[in-house]
PDB file of C-alpha atoms and ligand atoms in Angstrom:
ATOM      1  CA  UNK A   1     -46.390 -40.688 -19.182  1.00 39.00           C
ATOM      2  CA  UNK A   2     -43.332 -42.811 -19.058  1.00 40.00           C
ATOM      3  CA  UNK A   3     -40.864 -43.011 -22.143  1.00 44.00           C
ATOM      4  CA  UNK A   4     -42.764 -44.728 -25.105  1.00 46.00           C
ATOM      5  CA  UNK A   5     -39.781 -46.431 -26.581  1.00 47.00           C
ATOM      6  CA  UNK A   6     -37.187 -47.235 -23.605  1.00 47.00           C
ATOM      7  CA  UNK A   7     -33.566 -47.607 -25.095  1.00 50.00           C
ATOM      8  CA  UNK A   8     -31.239 -50.405 -23.575  1.00 48.00           C
ATOM      9  CA  UNK A   9     -28.555 -48.777 -21.499  1.00 52.00           C
ATOM     10  CA  UNK A  10     -25.889 -50.121 -19.592  1.00 54.00           C
ATOM     11  CA  UNK A  11     -28.276 -52.062 -17.222  1.00 57.00           C
ATOM     12  CA  UNK A  12     -29.732 -53.961 -19.439  1.00 61.00           C
ATOM     13  CA  UNK A  13     -28.189 -57.554 -19.755  1.00 64.00           C
ATOM     14  CA  UNK A  14     -27.198 -58.415 -23.141  1.00 65.00           C
ATOM     15  CA  UNK A  15     -28.555 -61.816 -24.208  1.00 78.00           C
ATOM     16  CA  UNK A  16     -26.507 -64.715 -23.664  1.00 89.00           C
ATOM     17  CA  UNK A  17     -24.688 -66.062 -26.235  1.00 94.00           C
ATOM     18  CA  UNK A  18     -24.572 -69.707 -26.936  1.00 96.00           C
ATOM     19  CA  UNK A  19     -21.873 -71.851 -28.277  1.00 97.00           C
ATOM     20  CA  UNK A  20     -22.093 -75.438 -29.503  1.00 98.00           C
ATOM     21  CA  UNK A  21     -18.644 -77.397 -29.740  1.00 98.00           C
ATOM     22  CA  UNK A  22     -18.837 -80.820 -31.302  1.00 98.00           C
ATOM     23  CA  UNK A  23     -15.881 -82.224 -29.376  1.00 98.00           C
ATOM     24  CA  UNK A  24     -14.067 -85.694 -28.484  1.00 96.00           C
ATOM     25  CA  UNK A  25     -10.695 -84.228 -28.442  1.00 95.00           C
ATOM     26  CA  UNK A  26      -8.367 -82.756 -26.165  1.00 94.00           C
ATOM     27  CA  UNK A  27      -8.502 -79.297 -28.421  1.00 95.00           C
ATOM     28  CA  UNK A  28     -12.479 -79.326 -27.660  1.00 97.00           C
ATOM     29  CA  UNK A  29     -11.813 -79.541 -23.777  1.00 97.00           C
ATOM     30  CA  UNK A  30      -9.275 -76.974 -24.343  1.00 96.00           C
ATOM     31  CA  UNK A  31     -11.539 -74.364 -26.228  1.00 97.00           C
ATOM     32  CA  UNK A  32     -14.466 -75.261 -23.904  1.00 97.00           C
ATOM     33  CA  UNK A  33     -12.268 -74.289 -20.866  1.00 96.00           C
ATOM     34  CA  UNK A  34     -10.706 -71.134 -22.578  1.00 95.00           C
ATOM     35  CA  UNK A  35     -14.289 -69.765 -23.303  1.00 94.00           C
ATOM     36  CA  UNK A  36     -15.586 -70.610 -19.885  1.00 92.00           C
ATOM     37  CA  UNK A  37     -12.387 -69.016 -18.477  1.00 87.00           C
ATOM     38  CA  UNK A  38     -12.569 -66.262 -20.447  1.00 83.00           C
ATOM     39  CA  UNK A  39     -16.036 -65.367 -19.871  1.00 80.00           C
ATOM     40  CA  UNK A  40     -15.904 -63.651 -16.480  1.00 73.00           C
ATOM     41  CA  UNK A  41     -19.534 -61.854 -17.080  1.00 74.00           C
ATOM     42  CA  UNK A  42     -21.541 -64.920 -18.164  1.00 79.00           C
ATOM     43  CA  UNK A  43     -22.369 -64.113 -21.130  1.00 89.00           C
ATOM     44  CA  UNK A  44     -21.329 -67.153 -23.076  1.00 94.00           C
ATOM     45  CA  UNK A  45     -23.118 -70.350 -22.704  1.00 95.00           C
ATOM     46  CA  UNK A  46     -20.845 -73.345 -23.774  1.00 97.00           C
ATOM     47  CA  UNK A  47     -22.053 -76.829 -24.533  1.00 98.00           C
ATOM     48  CA  UNK A  48     -19.985 -79.455 -25.766  1.00 98.00           C
ATOM     49  CA  UNK A  49     -21.396 -82.692 -27.874  1.00 98.00           C
ATOM     50  CA  UNK A  50     -19.968 -86.094 -27.292  1.00 98.00           C
ATOM     51  CA  UNK A  51     -20.851 -88.744 -29.551  1.00 98.00           C
ATOM     52  CA  UNK A  52     -21.026 -91.504 -26.586  1.00 96.00           C
ATOM     53  CA  UNK A  53     -18.376 -94.029 -27.950  1.00 93.00           C
ATOM     54  CA  UNK A  54     -15.856 -93.871 -24.765  1.00 93.00           C
ATOM     55  CA  UNK A  55     -17.757 -95.295 -21.579  1.00 92.00           C
ATOM     56  CA  UNK A  56     -15.902 -92.867 -19.403  1.00 94.00           C
ATOM     57  CA  UNK A  57     -15.335 -89.972 -21.384  1.00 95.00           C
ATOM     58  CA  UNK A  58     -12.798 -87.004 -20.110  1.00 94.00           C
ATOM     59  CA  UNK A  59     -15.578 -84.387 -19.342  1.00 96.00           C
ATOM     60  CA  UNK A  60     -14.930 -80.486 -20.574  1.00 97.00           C
ATOM     61  CA  UNK A  61     -15.917 -77.806 -18.503  1.00 96.00           C
ATOM     62  CA  UNK A  62     -19.641 -76.282 -19.171  1.00 95.00           C
ATOM     63  CA  UNK A  63     -22.480 -77.994 -20.246  1.00 97.00           C
ATOM     64  CA  UNK A  64     -22.163 -81.202 -22.049  1.00 98.00           C
ATOM     65  CA  UNK A  65     -24.880 -83.436 -24.147  1.00 98.00           C
ATOM     66  CA  UNK A  66     -23.996 -86.981 -25.348  1.00 98.00           C
ATOM     67  CA  UNK A  67     -25.049 -88.909 -28.358  1.00 98.00           C
ATOM     68  CA  UNK A  68     -25.865 -88.764 -31.998  1.00 98.00           C
ATOM     69  CA  UNK A  69     -28.014 -85.674 -33.191  1.00 98.00           C
ATOM     70  CA  UNK A  70     -29.650 -87.854 -35.945  1.00 98.00           C
ATOM     71  CA  UNK A  71     -27.760 -86.636 -38.977  1.00 98.00           C
ATOM     72  CA  UNK A  72     -27.576 -82.901 -40.258  1.00 98.00           C
ATOM     73  CA  UNK A  73     -31.314 -82.464 -39.806  1.00 98.00           C
ATOM     74  CA  UNK A  74     -31.342 -83.431 -36.262  1.00 98.00           C
ATOM     75  CA  UNK A  75     -28.403 -81.014 -35.710  1.00 98.00           C
ATOM     76  CA  UNK A  76     -30.428 -78.024 -36.979  1.00 98.00           C
ATOM     77  CA  UNK A  77     -33.170 -79.244 -35.003  1.00 98.00           C
ATOM     78  CA  UNK A  78     -30.922 -79.329 -32.084  1.00 98.00           C
ATOM     79  CA  UNK A  79     -29.424 -75.953 -32.876  1.00 98.00           C
ATOM     80  CA  UNK A  80     -32.748 -74.070 -33.306  1.00 98.00           C
ATOM     81  CA  UNK A  81     -34.187 -75.649 -30.234  1.00 98.00           C
ATOM     82  CA  UNK A  82     -31.140 -74.544 -27.942  1.00 98.00           C
ATOM     83  CA  UNK A  83     -30.785 -71.307 -29.684  1.00 97.00           C
ATOM     84  CA  UNK A  84     -27.007 -71.484 -30.691  1.00 98.00           C
ATOM     85  CA  UNK A  85     -25.388 -68.762 -32.104  1.00 97.00           C
ATOM     86  CA  UNK A  86     -22.153 -70.467 -33.281  1.00 98.00           C
ATOM     87  CA  UNK A  87     -21.132 -74.120 -33.801  1.00 98.00           C
ATOM     88  CA  UNK A  88     -17.542 -75.130 -33.624  1.00 98.00           C
ATOM     89  CA  UNK A  89     -16.333 -78.371 -35.175  1.00 98.00           C
ATOM     90  CA  UNK A  90     -13.503 -79.440 -32.985  1.00 98.00           C
ATOM     91  CA  UNK A  91     -13.904 -83.015 -33.396  1.00 98.00           C
ATOM     92  CA  UNK A  92     -11.022 -85.454 -34.560  1.00 97.00           C
ATOM     93  CA  UNK A  93      -9.777 -85.239 -38.184  1.00 97.00           C
ATOM     94  CA  UNK A  94     -11.215 -88.573 -38.819  1.00 97.00           C
ATOM     95  CA  UNK A  95     -14.693 -87.827 -37.757  1.00 97.00           C
ATOM     96  CA  UNK A  96     -15.552 -87.362 -41.399  1.00 97.00           C
ATOM     97  CA  UNK A  97     -19.545 -87.853 -41.212  1.00 98.00           C
ATOM     98  CA  UNK A  98     -19.608 -85.392 -38.326  1.00 98.00           C
ATOM     99  CA  UNK A  99     -17.736 -82.555 -39.741  1.00 98.00           C
ATOM    100  CA  UNK A 100     -19.920 -83.277 -43.114  1.00 98.00           C
ATOM    101  CA  UNK A 101     -23.079 -83.096 -40.890  1.00 98.00           C
ATOM    102  CA  UNK A 102     -21.513 -79.901 -39.154  1.00 98.00           C
ATOM    103  CA  UNK A 103     -21.074 -78.058 -42.506  1.00 98.00           C
ATOM    104  CA  UNK A 104     -24.604 -78.958 -43.867  1.00 98.00           C
ATOM    105  CA  UNK A 105     -26.452 -78.252 -40.490  1.00 98.00           C
ATOM    106  CA  UNK A 106     -24.463 -74.810 -40.412  1.00 98.00           C
ATOM    107  CA  UNK A 107     -25.685 -73.663 -43.916  1.00 98.00           C
ATOM    108  CA  UNK A 108     -28.919 -74.942 -43.591  1.00 98.00           C
ATOM    109  CA  UNK A 109     -29.267 -73.288 -40.061  1.00 98.00           C
ATOM    110  CA  UNK A 110     -27.504 -69.940 -40.983  1.00 98.00           C
ATOM    111  CA  UNK A 111     -25.193 -70.602 -37.965  1.00 98.00           C
ATOM    112  CA  UNK A 112     -21.695 -69.521 -38.311  1.00 97.00           C
ATOM    113  CA  UNK A 113     -19.233 -72.355 -38.245  1.00 98.00           C
ATOM    114  CA  UNK A 114     -15.540 -72.699 -37.326  1.00 98.00           C
ATOM    115  CA  UNK A 115     -13.511 -75.747 -37.605  1.00 98.00           C
ATOM    116  CA  UNK A 116     -10.832 -76.398 -35.304  1.00 98.00           C
ATOM    117  CA  UNK A 117      -8.301 -78.620 -37.225  1.00 96.00           C
ATOM    118  CA  UNK A 118      -4.978 -79.448 -35.719  1.00 95.00           C
ATOM    119  CA  UNK A 119      -2.185 -79.812 -38.666  1.00 95.00           C
ATOM    120  CA  UNK A 120      -1.476 -83.059 -39.446  1.00 97.00           C
ATOM    121  CA  UNK A 121       2.289 -84.401 -38.522  1.00 97.00           C
ATOM    122  CA  UNK A 122       5.171 -83.532 -40.369  1.00 96.00           C
ATOM    123  CA  UNK A 123       7.916 -85.761 -40.956  1.00 95.00           C
ATOM    124  CA  UNK A 124      11.586 -85.640 -39.707  1.00 95.00           C
ATOM    125  CA  UNK A 125      15.029 -87.063 -40.595  1.00 96.00           C
ATOM    126  CA  UNK A 126      15.338 -90.674 -40.123  1.00 96.00           C
ATOM    127  CA  UNK A 127      11.417 -91.275 -40.235  1.00 97.00           C
ATOM    128  CA  UNK A 128      10.133 -94.064 -42.441  1.00 98.00           C
ATOM    129  CA  UNK A 129       6.303 -93.313 -43.074  1.00 98.00           C
ATOM    130  CA  UNK A 130       4.289 -95.421 -45.305  1.00 98.00           C
ATOM    131  CA  UNK A 131       1.037 -93.085 -46.339  1.00 98.00           C
ATOM    132  CA  UNK A 132      -1.992 -94.922 -47.088  1.00 98.00           C
ATOM    133  CA  UNK A 133      -5.456 -93.864 -47.573  1.00 97.00           C
ATOM    134  CA  UNK A 134      -7.569 -96.478 -45.411  1.00 97.00           C
ATOM    135  CA  UNK A 135      -7.229 -98.806 -42.650  1.00 98.00           C
ATOM    136  CA  UNK A 136      -7.941-101.354 -45.586  1.00 98.00           C
ATOM    137  CA  UNK A 137      -4.208 -99.929 -47.261  1.00 98.00           C
ATOM    138  CA  UNK A 138      -2.624-100.249 -44.011  1.00 98.00           C
ATOM    139  CA  UNK A 139      -3.647-103.617 -43.676  1.00 98.00           C
ATOM    140  CA  UNK A 140      -2.417-104.569 -46.809  1.00 98.00           C
ATOM    141  CA  UNK A 141       0.934-102.880 -46.703  1.00 98.00           C
ATOM    142  CA  UNK A 142       1.603-104.502 -43.261  1.00 98.00           C
ATOM    143  CA  UNK A 143       3.024-108.073 -44.171  1.00 98.00           C
ATOM    144  CA  UNK A 144       5.745-106.933 -46.250  1.00 98.00           C
ATOM    145  CA  UNK A 145       6.949-104.415 -43.178  1.00 98.00           C
ATOM    146  CA  UNK A 146       6.905-106.387 -40.096  1.00 98.00           C
ATOM    147  CA  UNK A 147       5.660-109.299 -38.007  1.00 98.00           C
ATOM    148  CA  UNK A 148       4.796-107.330 -34.690  1.00 98.00           C
ATOM    149  CA  UNK A 149       2.726-104.465 -34.854  1.00 98.00           C
ATOM    150  CA  UNK A 150       1.856-101.837 -32.741  1.00 98.00           C
ATOM    151  CA  UNK A 151      -1.945-100.894 -33.642  1.00 98.00           C
ATOM    152  CA  UNK A 152      -3.094 -97.272 -32.438  1.00 97.00           C
ATOM    153  CA  UNK A 153      -5.702 -96.608 -34.604  1.00 96.00           C
ATOM    154  CA  UNK A 154      -8.813 -97.543 -32.397  1.00 93.00           C
ATOM    155  CA  UNK A 155     -10.814-100.169 -31.843  1.00 92.00           C
ATOM    156  CA  UNK A 156     -13.559 -99.281 -34.149  1.00 90.00           C
ATOM    157  CA  UNK A 157     -11.622-100.133 -37.349  1.00 93.00           C
ATOM    158  CA  UNK A 158     -10.109-103.820 -35.889  1.00 97.00           C
ATOM    159  CA  UNK A 159     -12.187-105.726 -38.089  1.00 97.00           C
ATOM    160  CA  UNK A 160     -10.179-104.465 -41.105  1.00 98.00           C
ATOM    161  CA  UNK A 161      -6.839-106.523 -39.627  1.00 98.00           C
ATOM    162  CA  UNK A 162      -8.910-109.572 -38.560  1.00 98.00           C
ATOM    163  CA  UNK A 163      -7.591-111.519 -41.760  1.00 98.00           C
ATOM    164  CA  UNK A 164      -4.083-110.949 -40.664  1.00 98.00           C
ATOM    165  CA  UNK A 165      -3.471-114.680 -39.290  1.00 98.00           C
ATOM    166  CA  UNK A 166       0.423-114.431 -39.339  1.00 97.00           C
ATOM    167  CA  UNK A 167       0.939-111.352 -37.764  1.00 98.00           C
ATOM    168  CA  UNK A 168       0.956-110.314 -33.870  1.00 98.00           C
ATOM    169  CA  UNK A 169      -0.595-107.252 -32.743  1.00 98.00           C
ATOM    170  CA  UNK A 170      -0.371-104.853 -29.658  1.00 98.00           C
ATOM    171  CA  UNK A 171      -3.599-103.134 -29.858  1.00 98.00           C
ATOM    172  CA  UNK A 172      -3.739 -99.884 -27.923  1.00 97.00           C
ATOM    173  CA  UNK A 173      -7.157 -98.503 -27.180  1.00 96.00           C
ATOM    174  CA  UNK A 174      -9.053 -96.397 -24.383  1.00 94.00           C
ATOM    175  CA  UNK A 175     -12.062 -99.201 -24.076  1.00 95.00           C
ATOM    176  CA  UNK A 176     -11.773-102.967 -24.755  1.00 96.00           C
ATOM    177  CA  UNK A 177     -12.375-103.965 -28.492  1.00 95.00           C
ATOM    178  CA  UNK A 178     -15.651-105.917 -29.602  1.00 93.00           C
ATOM    179  CA  UNK A 179     -16.582-107.752 -32.680  1.00 93.00           C
ATOM    180  CA  UNK A 180     -13.852-109.204 -35.209  1.00 96.00           C
ATOM    181  CA  UNK A 181     -10.276-108.733 -34.635  1.00 96.00           C
ATOM    182  CA  UNK A 182      -6.765-110.468 -35.440  1.00 97.00           C
ATOM    183  CA  UNK A 183      -6.536-113.901 -33.651  1.00 97.00           C
ATOM    184  CA  UNK A 184      -2.843-113.103 -32.409  1.00 98.00           C
ATOM    185  CA  UNK A 185      -3.030-109.783 -30.266  1.00 97.00           C
ATOM    186  CA  UNK A 186      -2.733-108.532 -27.116  1.00 97.00           C
ATOM    187  CA  UNK A 187      -5.069-105.321 -25.786  1.00 97.00           C
ATOM    188  CA  UNK A 188      -3.252-102.506 -24.076  1.00 98.00           C
ATOM    189  CA  UNK A 189      -6.281-100.316 -22.642  1.00 97.00           C
ATOM    190  CA  UNK A 190      -4.837 -96.837 -22.143  1.00 96.00           C
ATOM    191  CA  UNK A 191      -5.313 -93.283 -23.348  1.00 93.00           C
ATOM    192  CA  UNK A 192      -2.894 -90.339 -23.756  1.00 92.00           C
ATOM    193  CA  UNK A 193      -1.118 -88.452 -23.242  1.00 94.00           C
ATOM    194  CA  UNK A 194       1.696 -91.010 -23.778  1.00 97.00           C
ATOM    195  CA  UNK A 195       5.357 -90.235 -22.679  1.00 98.00           C
ATOM    196  CA  UNK A 196       8.439 -90.920 -24.961  1.00 98.00           C
ATOM    197  CA  UNK A 197      10.191 -93.018 -22.350  1.00 98.00           C
ATOM    198  CA  UNK A 198       6.723 -95.206 -21.750  1.00 98.00           C
ATOM    199  CA  UNK A 199       6.636 -95.674 -25.641  1.00 98.00           C
ATOM    200  CA  UNK A 200      10.446 -96.491 -26.075  1.00 98.00           C
ATOM    201  CA  UNK A 201       9.671 -98.778 -23.493  1.00 98.00           C
ATOM    202  CA  UNK A 202       6.465-100.160 -25.013  1.00 98.00           C
ATOM    203  CA  UNK A 203       8.279-100.897 -28.340  1.00 98.00           C
ATOM    204  CA  UNK A 204      11.165-102.629 -26.853  1.00 98.00           C
ATOM    205  CA  UNK A 205       9.106-105.067 -24.520  1.00 98.00           C
ATOM    206  CA  UNK A 206       6.920-105.921 -27.113  1.00 98.00           C
ATOM    207  CA  UNK A 207       9.589-106.356 -29.957  1.00 98.00           C
ATOM    208  CA  UNK A 208       7.557-104.016 -32.289  1.00 98.00           C
ATOM    209  CA  UNK A 209       8.540-104.097 -35.810  1.00 98.00           C
ATOM    210  CA  UNK A 210       6.089-101.845 -37.558  1.00 98.00           C
ATOM    211  CA  UNK A 211       3.671 -99.061 -36.243  1.00 98.00           C
ATOM    212  CA  UNK A 212       0.078 -98.343 -37.542  1.00 98.00           C
ATOM    213  CA  UNK A 213      -1.431 -94.778 -36.582  1.00 98.00           C
ATOM    214  CA  UNK A 214      -3.853 -92.279 -38.232  1.00 98.00           C
ATOM    215  CA  UNK A 215      -2.587 -88.862 -38.914  1.00 98.00           C
ATOM    216  CA  UNK A 216      -3.924 -87.391 -35.777  1.00 95.00           C
ATOM    217  CA  UNK A 217      -1.421 -84.534 -35.392  1.00 94.00           C
ATOM    218  CA  UNK A 218      -1.996 -84.555 -31.816  1.00 91.00           C
ATOM    219  CA  UNK A 219       0.854 -84.044 -29.418  1.00 90.00           C
ATOM    220  CA  UNK A 220      -0.611 -86.255 -26.676  1.00 91.00           C
ATOM    221  CA  UNK A 221       0.363 -88.946 -28.931  1.00 93.00           C
ATOM    222  CA  UNK A 222       2.966 -88.042 -30.863  1.00 96.00           C
ATOM    223  CA  UNK A 223       5.987 -89.635 -28.625  1.00 97.00           C
ATOM    224  CA  UNK A 224       5.352 -92.940 -30.357  1.00 98.00           C
ATOM    225  CA  UNK A 225       6.514 -91.549 -33.838  1.00 98.00           C
ATOM    226  CA  UNK A 226       9.777 -90.189 -32.061  1.00 98.00           C
ATOM    227  CA  UNK A 227      10.357 -93.840 -30.367  1.00 98.00           C
ATOM    228  CA  UNK A 228       9.793 -95.424 -33.715  1.00 98.00           C
ATOM    229  CA  UNK A 229      12.128 -93.118 -35.382  1.00 98.00           C
ATOM    230  CA  UNK A 230      14.713 -93.987 -32.834  1.00 98.00           C
ATOM    231  CA  UNK A 231      14.167 -97.544 -33.003  1.00 98.00           C
ATOM    232  CA  UNK A 232      14.128 -97.556 -36.745  1.00 98.00           C
ATOM    233  CA  UNK A 233      10.540 -98.932 -36.755  1.00 98.00           C
ATOM    234  CA  UNK A 234       8.606 -98.476 -40.005  1.00 98.00           C
ATOM    235  CA  UNK A 235       5.174 -96.164 -39.624  1.00 98.00           C
ATOM    236  CA  UNK A 236       2.329 -96.948 -41.555  1.00 98.00           C
ATOM    237  CA  UNK A 237       0.375 -93.446 -41.610  1.00 98.00           C
ATOM    238  CA  UNK A 238      -3.306 -93.373 -42.364  1.00 98.00           C
ATOM    239  CA  UNK A 239      -3.903 -89.946 -44.173  1.00 98.00           C
ATOM    240  CA  UNK A 240      -6.967 -87.666 -43.594  1.00 97.00           C
ATOM    241  CA  UNK A 241     -10.301 -87.661 -45.092  1.00 96.00           C
ATOM    242  CA  UNK A 242     -10.813 -84.861 -46.859  1.00 93.00           C
ATOM    243  CA  UNK A 243     -12.352 -81.998 -44.623  1.00 92.00           C
ATOM    244  CA  UNK A 244     -15.833 -80.294 -45.846  1.00 93.00           C
ATOM    245  CA  UNK A 245     -14.892 -77.224 -48.315  1.00 94.00           C
ATOM    246  CA  UNK A 246     -15.215 -73.513 -47.757  1.00 95.00           C
ATOM    247  CA  UNK A 247     -15.266 -74.070 -43.961  1.00 97.00           C
ATOM    248  CA  UNK A 248     -13.268 -71.370 -41.736  1.00 97.00           C
ATOM    249  CA  UNK A 249     -10.790 -73.255 -39.918  1.00 97.00           C
ATOM    250  CA  UNK A 250      -8.284 -72.299 -37.235  1.00 97.00           C
ATOM    251  CA  UNK A 251      -5.230 -74.893 -36.012  1.00 96.00           C
ATOM    252  CA  UNK A 252      -5.530 -74.381 -32.068  1.00 96.00           C
ATOM    253  CA  UNK A 253      -7.919 -73.698 -29.329  1.00 96.00           C
ATOM    254  CA  UNK A 254      -6.286 -70.119 -28.449  1.00 96.00           C
ATOM    255  CA  UNK A 255      -6.994 -69.056 -32.043  1.00 97.00           C
ATOM    256  CA  UNK A 256     -10.701 -70.383 -32.110  1.00 97.00           C
ATOM    257  CA  UNK A 257     -11.098 -68.503 -28.691  1.00 96.00           C
ATOM    258  CA  UNK A 258      -9.854 -65.144 -30.650  1.00 95.00           C
ATOM    259  CA  UNK A 259     -12.141 -65.756 -33.417  1.00 96.00           C
ATOM    260  CA  UNK A 260     -15.148 -66.341 -31.605  1.00 95.00           C
ATOM    261  CA  UNK A 261     -14.594 -63.320 -28.902  1.00 91.00           C
ATOM    262  CA  UNK A 262     -14.349 -61.276 -32.170  1.00 91.00           C
ATOM    263  CA  UNK A 263     -17.534 -62.984 -33.316  1.00 88.00           C
ATOM    264  CA  UNK A 264     -19.588 -62.814 -30.131  1.00 86.00           C
ATOM    265  CA  UNK A 265     -18.423 -59.341 -29.029  1.00 75.00           C
TER     266      UNK A 265
HETATM  267  N1  NAP B   1     -12.268 -91.194 -35.661  1.00 94.28           N
HETATM  268  C1  NAP B   1     -11.588 -91.091 -34.676  1.00 94.28           C
HETATM  269  O1  NAP B   1     -10.099 -91.849 -35.054  1.00 94.28           O
HETATM  270  C2  NAP B   1     -11.590 -90.499 -33.239  1.00 94.28           C
HETATM  271  C3  NAP B   1     -10.489 -90.571 -32.747  1.00 94.28           C
HETATM  272  C4  NAP B   1     -10.460 -89.642 -31.387  1.00 94.28           C
HETATM  273  C5  NAP B   1     -11.887 -89.359 -30.975  1.00 94.28           C
HETATM  274  N2  NAP B   1     -12.992 -89.049 -31.965  1.00 94.28           N
HETATM  275  C6  NAP B   1     -14.140 -88.603 -31.540  1.00 94.28           C
HETATM  276  O2  NAP B   1     -15.047 -89.632 -31.548  1.00 94.28           O
HETATM  277  C7  NAP B   1     -16.221 -89.422 -31.850  1.00 94.28           C
HETATM  278  C8  NAP B   1     -16.775 -90.270 -32.806  1.00 94.28           C
HETATM  279  O3  NAP B   1     -15.951 -90.212 -33.974  1.00 94.28           O
HETATM  280  P1  NAP B   1     -16.228 -90.855 -35.252  1.00 94.28           P
HETATM  281  O4  NAP B   1     -15.321 -91.133 -36.140  1.00 94.28           O
HETATM  282  O5  NAP B   1     -17.091 -92.258 -34.805  1.00 94.28           O
HETATM  283  O6  NAP B   1     -17.267 -89.979 -35.847  1.00 94.28           O
HETATM  284  P2  NAP B   1     -18.404 -89.956 -37.520  1.00 94.28           P
HETATM  285  O7  NAP B   1     -17.621 -91.344 -37.978  1.00 94.28           O
HETATM  286  O8  NAP B   1     -17.956 -88.695 -38.355  1.00 94.28           O
HETATM  287  O9  NAP B   1     -19.517 -89.748 -36.753  1.00 94.28           O
HETATM  288  C9  NAP B   1     -20.495 -90.792 -36.984  1.00 94.28           C
HETATM  289  C10 NAP B   1     -21.969 -90.142 -36.302  1.00 94.28           C
HETATM  290  O10 NAP B   1     -21.579 -90.055 -34.860  1.00 94.28           O
HETATM  291  C11 NAP B   1     -22.071 -89.028 -34.309  1.00 94.28           C
HETATM  292  N3  NAP B   1     -21.234 -88.174 -33.781  1.00 94.28           N
HETATM  293  C12 NAP B   1     -19.749 -88.145 -33.977  1.00 94.28           C
HETATM  294  N4  NAP B   1     -19.392 -87.199 -33.416  1.00 94.28           N
HETATM  295  C13 NAP B   1     -20.310 -86.468 -32.532  1.00 94.28           C
HETATM  296  C14 NAP B   1     -20.344 -85.454 -31.540  1.00 94.28           C
HETATM  297  N5  NAP B   1     -18.985 -84.868 -31.305  1.00 94.28           N
HETATM  298  N6  NAP B   1     -21.415 -85.036 -30.928  1.00 94.28           N
HETATM  299  C15 NAP B   1     -22.544 -85.867 -31.341  1.00 94.28           C
HETATM  300  N7  NAP B   1     -22.558 -86.677 -32.172  1.00 94.28           N
HETATM  301  C16 NAP B   1     -21.547 -87.225 -33.012  1.00 94.28           C
HETATM  302  C17 NAP B   1     -23.236 -88.500 -35.378  1.00 94.28           C
HETATM  303  O11 NAP B   1     -24.152 -89.093 -35.313  1.00 94.28           O
HETATM  304  P3  NAP B   1     -25.582 -88.143 -35.937  1.00 94.28           P
HETATM  305  O12 NAP B   1     -25.749 -88.013 -37.337  1.00 94.28           O
HETATM  306  O13 NAP B   1     -26.755 -88.900 -35.302  1.00 94.28           O
HETATM  307  O14 NAP B   1     -25.485 -87.004 -35.135  1.00 94.28           O
HETATM  308  C18 NAP B   1     -22.215 -88.901 -36.591  1.00 94.28           C
HETATM  309  O15 NAP B   1     -23.090 -88.942 -37.714  1.00 94.28           O
HETATM  310  C19 NAP B   1     -16.273 -87.609 -32.321  1.00 94.28           C
HETATM  311  O16 NAP B   1     -16.616 -86.691 -31.460  1.00 94.28           O
HETATM  312  C20 NAP B   1     -14.538 -87.553 -32.721  1.00 94.28           C
HETATM  313  O17 NAP B   1     -14.318 -86.161 -32.193  1.00 94.28           O
HETATM  314  C21 NAP B   1     -12.771 -89.795 -33.163  1.00 94.28           C
END
């Protein structure tokens, strides 16, 4: 008679663990690469989720899904359907709605959640930063600060600046802007990383006298702050929305890989 209760042995494969990364950032791509690269035994399935805002996004390694989930309930359903073991919120610090949904969905589904949130930028000697809480406040601050604006807050919020008819804007975005926008503007389609020499040249060529940016904290887009400091150009810095409370948070992809290795064994 064979064994009644066979016990798992070394030959029994462990179930694959599924990590869902809410992405759209360079850190999320680095995390996916780190997890896939470290997973020599193929024990971890990595899926990255993108919102679908960018026409030709940079794709992470591993599996990718694109588009909204349909709120936190949709995310709960998706995680159940795809047997997600761990959720990582590696979205941009300004993706406030997605981060809130992630926190709600993780709690509802009983799935552990880790937030990967890079620190904001720190001012250095010589910086002239005006911190504001929103794009509307940034628009209010501009007329007193300059006439030729370098706007790097993304094409989505351009309508907030549409009434500033006396100012000229250089708008840098990944895809072309649509909808209401300032009447006097030039669009520069580009995406980081950007170089310090390139940013210096841009400020000089367009005679920029004020810069607007979100406090993304990204290394890839930080050279514009150095160029602005050198040129004595003031910066309107939009501060981050509050992150969901009570979510375990790490500052970078390496820390996230370490956290996940501990969790997933
Ligand atoms: N906000 C920025 O400045 C910024 C800058 C660079 C990159 N990004 C990236 O662009 C994406 C959208 O940012 P946002 O600020 O527009 O987001 P958001 O306002 O926080 O999210 C709005 C809705 O978009 C969907 N969504 C957002 N991120 C998603 C993701 N990674 N996967 C699937 N669905 C997602 C969700 O729809 P449902 O409710 O239907 O699930 C969410 O409720 C994010 O992935 C973010 O990392 C944002």
